Short mmCIF file of C-alpha atoms in Angstrom, two decimals:
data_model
loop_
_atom_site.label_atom_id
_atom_site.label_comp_id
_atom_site.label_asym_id
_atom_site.label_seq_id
_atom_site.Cartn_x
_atom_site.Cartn_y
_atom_site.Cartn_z
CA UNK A 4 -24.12 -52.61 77.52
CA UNK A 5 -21.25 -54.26 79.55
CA UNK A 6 -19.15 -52.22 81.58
CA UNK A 7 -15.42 -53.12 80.26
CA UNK A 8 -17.21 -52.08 76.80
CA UNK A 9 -18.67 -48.78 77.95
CA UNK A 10 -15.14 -48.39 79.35
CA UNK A 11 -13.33 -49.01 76.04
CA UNK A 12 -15.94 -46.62 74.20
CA UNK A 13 -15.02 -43.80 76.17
CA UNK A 14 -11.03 -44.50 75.75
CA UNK A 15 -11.84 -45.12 72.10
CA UNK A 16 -13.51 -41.76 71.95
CA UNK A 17 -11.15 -39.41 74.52
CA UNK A 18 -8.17 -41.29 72.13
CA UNK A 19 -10.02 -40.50 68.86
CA UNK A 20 -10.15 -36.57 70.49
CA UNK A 21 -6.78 -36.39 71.70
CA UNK A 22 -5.44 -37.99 68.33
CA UNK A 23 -7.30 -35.23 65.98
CA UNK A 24 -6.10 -32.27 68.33
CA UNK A 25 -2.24 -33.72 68.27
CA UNK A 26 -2.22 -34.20 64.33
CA UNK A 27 -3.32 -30.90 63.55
CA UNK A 28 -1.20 -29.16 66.30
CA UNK A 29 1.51 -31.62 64.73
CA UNK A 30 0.89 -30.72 61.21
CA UNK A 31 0.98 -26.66 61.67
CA UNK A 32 4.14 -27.13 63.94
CA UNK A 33 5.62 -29.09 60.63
CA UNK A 34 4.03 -26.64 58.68
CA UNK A 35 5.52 -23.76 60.94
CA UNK A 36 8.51 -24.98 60.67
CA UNK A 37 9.63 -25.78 57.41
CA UNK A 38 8.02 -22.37 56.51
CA UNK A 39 10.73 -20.80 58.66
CA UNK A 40 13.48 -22.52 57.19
CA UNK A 41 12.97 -21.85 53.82
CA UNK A 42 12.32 -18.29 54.95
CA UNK A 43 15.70 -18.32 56.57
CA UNK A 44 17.51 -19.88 53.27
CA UNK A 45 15.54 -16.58 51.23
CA UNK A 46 17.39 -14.51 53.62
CA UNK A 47 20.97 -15.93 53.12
CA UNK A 48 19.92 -15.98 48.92
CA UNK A 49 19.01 -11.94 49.41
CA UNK A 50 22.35 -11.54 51.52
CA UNK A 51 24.31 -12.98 48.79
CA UNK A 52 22.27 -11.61 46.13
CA UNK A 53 23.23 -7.64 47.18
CA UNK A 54 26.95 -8.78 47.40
CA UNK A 55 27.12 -10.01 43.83
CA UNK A 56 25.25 -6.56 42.69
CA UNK A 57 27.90 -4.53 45.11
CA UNK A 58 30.43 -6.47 42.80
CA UNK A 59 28.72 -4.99 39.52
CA UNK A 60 27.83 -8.75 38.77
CA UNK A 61 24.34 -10.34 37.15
CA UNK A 62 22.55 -12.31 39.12
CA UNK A 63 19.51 -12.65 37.83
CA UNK A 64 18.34 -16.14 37.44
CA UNK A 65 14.31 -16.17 36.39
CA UNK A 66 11.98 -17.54 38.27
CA UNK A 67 14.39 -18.09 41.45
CA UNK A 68 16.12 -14.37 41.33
CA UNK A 69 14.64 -11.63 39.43
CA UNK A 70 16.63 -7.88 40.06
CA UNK A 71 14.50 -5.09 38.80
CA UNK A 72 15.70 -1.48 38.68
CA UNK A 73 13.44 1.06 40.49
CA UNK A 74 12.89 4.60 40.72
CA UNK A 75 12.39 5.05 44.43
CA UNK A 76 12.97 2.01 47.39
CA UNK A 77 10.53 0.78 49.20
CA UNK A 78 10.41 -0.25 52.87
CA UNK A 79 8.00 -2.70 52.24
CA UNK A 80 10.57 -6.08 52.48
CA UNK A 81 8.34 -9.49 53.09
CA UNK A 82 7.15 -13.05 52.44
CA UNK A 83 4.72 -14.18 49.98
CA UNK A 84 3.81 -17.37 49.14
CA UNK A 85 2.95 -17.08 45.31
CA UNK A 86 1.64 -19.28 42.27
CA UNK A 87 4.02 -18.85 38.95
CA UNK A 88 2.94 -20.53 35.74
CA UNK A 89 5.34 -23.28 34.23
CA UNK A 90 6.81 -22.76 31.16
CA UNK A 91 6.27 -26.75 30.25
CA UNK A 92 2.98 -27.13 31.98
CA UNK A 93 0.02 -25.18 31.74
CA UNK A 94 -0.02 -25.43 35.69
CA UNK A 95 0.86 -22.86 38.64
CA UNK A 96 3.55 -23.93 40.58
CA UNK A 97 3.99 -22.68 44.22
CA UNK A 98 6.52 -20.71 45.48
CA UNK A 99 7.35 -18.76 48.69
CA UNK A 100 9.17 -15.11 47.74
CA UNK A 101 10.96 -12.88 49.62
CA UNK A 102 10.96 -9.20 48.40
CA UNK A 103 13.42 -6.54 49.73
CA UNK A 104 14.58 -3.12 47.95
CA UNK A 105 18.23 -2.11 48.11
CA UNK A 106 20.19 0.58 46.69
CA UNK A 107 24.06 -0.82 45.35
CA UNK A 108 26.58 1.34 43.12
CA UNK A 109 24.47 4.50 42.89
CA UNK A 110 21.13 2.47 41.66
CA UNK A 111 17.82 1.13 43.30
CA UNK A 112 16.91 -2.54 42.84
CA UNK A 113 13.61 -4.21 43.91
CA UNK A 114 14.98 -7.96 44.63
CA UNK A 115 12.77 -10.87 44.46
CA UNK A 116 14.16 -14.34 45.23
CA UNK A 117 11.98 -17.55 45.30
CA UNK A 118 12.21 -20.95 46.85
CA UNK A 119 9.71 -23.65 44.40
CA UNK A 120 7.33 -25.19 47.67
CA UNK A 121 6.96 -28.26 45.49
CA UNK A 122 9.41 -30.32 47.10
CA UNK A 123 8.65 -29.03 50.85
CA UNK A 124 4.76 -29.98 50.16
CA UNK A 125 5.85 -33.18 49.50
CA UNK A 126 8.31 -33.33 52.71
CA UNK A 127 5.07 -32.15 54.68
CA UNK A 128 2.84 -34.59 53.73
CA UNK A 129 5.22 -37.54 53.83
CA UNK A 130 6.41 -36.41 57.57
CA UNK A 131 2.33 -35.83 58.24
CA UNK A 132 1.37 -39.09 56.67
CA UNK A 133 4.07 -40.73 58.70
CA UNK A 134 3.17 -39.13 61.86
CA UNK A 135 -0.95 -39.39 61.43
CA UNK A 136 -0.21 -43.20 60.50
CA UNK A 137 2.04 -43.55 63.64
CA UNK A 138 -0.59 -42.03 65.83
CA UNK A 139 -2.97 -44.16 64.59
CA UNK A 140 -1.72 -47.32 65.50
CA UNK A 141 -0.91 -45.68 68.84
CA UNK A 142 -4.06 -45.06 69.31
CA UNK A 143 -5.25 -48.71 68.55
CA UNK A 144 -2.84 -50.32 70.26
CA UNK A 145 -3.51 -48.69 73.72
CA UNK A 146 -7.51 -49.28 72.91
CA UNK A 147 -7.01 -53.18 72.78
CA UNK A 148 -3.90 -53.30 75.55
CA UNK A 149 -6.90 -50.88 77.40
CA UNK A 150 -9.95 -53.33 76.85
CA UNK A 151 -7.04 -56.60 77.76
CA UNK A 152 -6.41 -54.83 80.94
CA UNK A 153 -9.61 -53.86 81.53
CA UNK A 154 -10.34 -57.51 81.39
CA UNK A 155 -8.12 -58.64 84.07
CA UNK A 156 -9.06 -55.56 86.71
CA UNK A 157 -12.44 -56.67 86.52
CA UNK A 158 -12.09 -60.28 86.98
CA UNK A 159 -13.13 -60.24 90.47
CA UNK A 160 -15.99 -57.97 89.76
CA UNK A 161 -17.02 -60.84 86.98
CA UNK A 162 -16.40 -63.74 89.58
CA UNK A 163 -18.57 -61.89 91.88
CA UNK A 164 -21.65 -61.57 89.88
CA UNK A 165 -21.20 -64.97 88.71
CA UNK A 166 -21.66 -66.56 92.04
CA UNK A 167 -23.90 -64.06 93.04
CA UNK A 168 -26.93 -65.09 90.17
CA UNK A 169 -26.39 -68.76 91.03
CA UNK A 170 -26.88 -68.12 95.02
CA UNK A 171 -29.62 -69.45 96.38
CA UNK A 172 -31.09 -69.03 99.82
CA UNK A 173 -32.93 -72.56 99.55
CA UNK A 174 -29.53 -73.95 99.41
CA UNK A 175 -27.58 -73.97 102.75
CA UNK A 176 -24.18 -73.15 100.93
CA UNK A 177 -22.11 -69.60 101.42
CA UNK A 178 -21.70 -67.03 99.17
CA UNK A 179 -18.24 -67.72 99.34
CA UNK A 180 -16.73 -64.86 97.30
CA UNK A 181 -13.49 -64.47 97.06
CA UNK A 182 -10.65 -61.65 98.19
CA UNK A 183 -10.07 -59.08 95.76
CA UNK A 184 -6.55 -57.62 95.36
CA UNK A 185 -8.47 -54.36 94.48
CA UNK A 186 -9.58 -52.59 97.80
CA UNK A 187 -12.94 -51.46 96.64
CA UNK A 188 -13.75 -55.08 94.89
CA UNK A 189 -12.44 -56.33 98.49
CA UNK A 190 -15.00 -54.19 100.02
CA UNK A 191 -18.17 -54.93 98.07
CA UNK A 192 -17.33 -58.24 98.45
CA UNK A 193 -17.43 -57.77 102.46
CA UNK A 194 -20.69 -55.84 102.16
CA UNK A 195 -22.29 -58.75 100.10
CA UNK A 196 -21.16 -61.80 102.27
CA UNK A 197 -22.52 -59.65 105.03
CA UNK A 198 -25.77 -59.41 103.43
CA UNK A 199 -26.23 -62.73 102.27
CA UNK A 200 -25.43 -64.04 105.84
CA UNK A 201 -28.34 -61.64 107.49
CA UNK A 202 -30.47 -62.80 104.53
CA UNK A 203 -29.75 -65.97 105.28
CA UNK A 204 -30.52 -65.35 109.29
CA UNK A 205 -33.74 -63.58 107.94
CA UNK A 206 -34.87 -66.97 105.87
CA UNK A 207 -34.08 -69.34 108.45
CA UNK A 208 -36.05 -67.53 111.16
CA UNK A 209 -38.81 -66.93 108.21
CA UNK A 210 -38.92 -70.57 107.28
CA UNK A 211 -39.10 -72.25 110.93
CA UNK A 212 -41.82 -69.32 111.78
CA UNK A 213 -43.84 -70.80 108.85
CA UNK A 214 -43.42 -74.63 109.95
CA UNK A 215 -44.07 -73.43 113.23
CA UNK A 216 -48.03 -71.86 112.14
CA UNK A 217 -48.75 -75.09 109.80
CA UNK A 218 -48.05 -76.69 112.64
CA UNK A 219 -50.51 -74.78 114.76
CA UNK A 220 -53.26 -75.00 112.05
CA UNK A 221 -53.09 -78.92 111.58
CA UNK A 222 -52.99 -79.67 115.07
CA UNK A 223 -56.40 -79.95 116.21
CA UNK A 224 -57.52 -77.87 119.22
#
């Protein structure tokens, strides 16, 4: 395997990582919050709710408000997140409730007031979808601008090897590399012109030893 591509497939997979943990951190920080504002809107619908029964006015309004008289309040106030049947359709729609008891012109009321999650589902997994997709191409986009520039660091590395499989110590021509802008490229390319010079050295001495004996052999004593 080539190096820029073992170097890509590690980016590829550290981006693939980094772009799972961001889009679910992303989507429960969506989540998170749109939970809290409709949880903040059942507040201000309770608020107003009491008011209208400290008037002595009906405010019931099925499946959004429902006022039920009760013998005895209960401390128990709290979200739900609940599944009501339609009327029109046979399925459960979801909704998230806020329950609270109050006690307004001498009588006890358990107060339930509901927010339908249909529409905020749909926010969440447009904003998701838009954010997932937007990561996405984020993430592609920095693989291929990471493999381009990958590319161009390791030219000189390329260049090197190149001239280093078509040296030749039969041929009396330098390695001739040359300087790297990169300081450890710059330095292996030091250490190899170093040590094709003493190789070099090595075959010279080598070869004109070797003329040297044939020499010896043919001539006759």
């Amino acid at each position: 395997m080539k190096l820029i591509n073992k170097i890509s497939r590690y980016f590829l997979f550290s981006s693939i990582m980094i772009f799972v943990v961001i889009s679910v951190g992303l989507y429960f920080v969506i989540e998170n919050s749109i939970t809290e504002e409709t949880d903040e809107q059942l507040l201000s619908i309770s608020i107003k709710v009491v008011q209208k029964l400290q008037e002595g006015k009906a405010v019931s309004f099925p499946p959004f408000i429902e006022i039920l008289s009760v013998d005895q309040i209960n401390n128990k106030n709290g979200f739900t997140d609940v599944l009501i049947n339609s009327k029109k359709e046979d399925e459960a729609d979801p909704f998230r409730q806020f329950t609270s008891f109050v006690k307004a012109n001498g009588r006890e009321y358990k107060i339930i007031t509901r927010i339908s999650l249909i529409e905020k589902e749909e926010m969440l997994f447009t904003i998701a979808s838009v954010t997932f997709a937007a990561l996405f191409i984020l993430v592609l986009l920095l693989y291929f601008m990471n493999k381009t520039f990958s590319k161009k660091i390791l030219k000189d590395f390329y260049n090197t090897l190149n001239k280093l499989e078509n040296f030749s110590l039969k041929n009396d021509v330098g390695l001739n590399l040359s300087a790297s802008t990169i300081e450890e490229f710059d330095q292996l390319n030091k250490s190899l012109l170093f040590l094709a010079e003493t190789a070099k050295k090595e075959y010279r001495s080598l070869k004109e030893f070797s003329e040297e004996t044939n020499h010896e052999i043919q001539t006759p004593i």
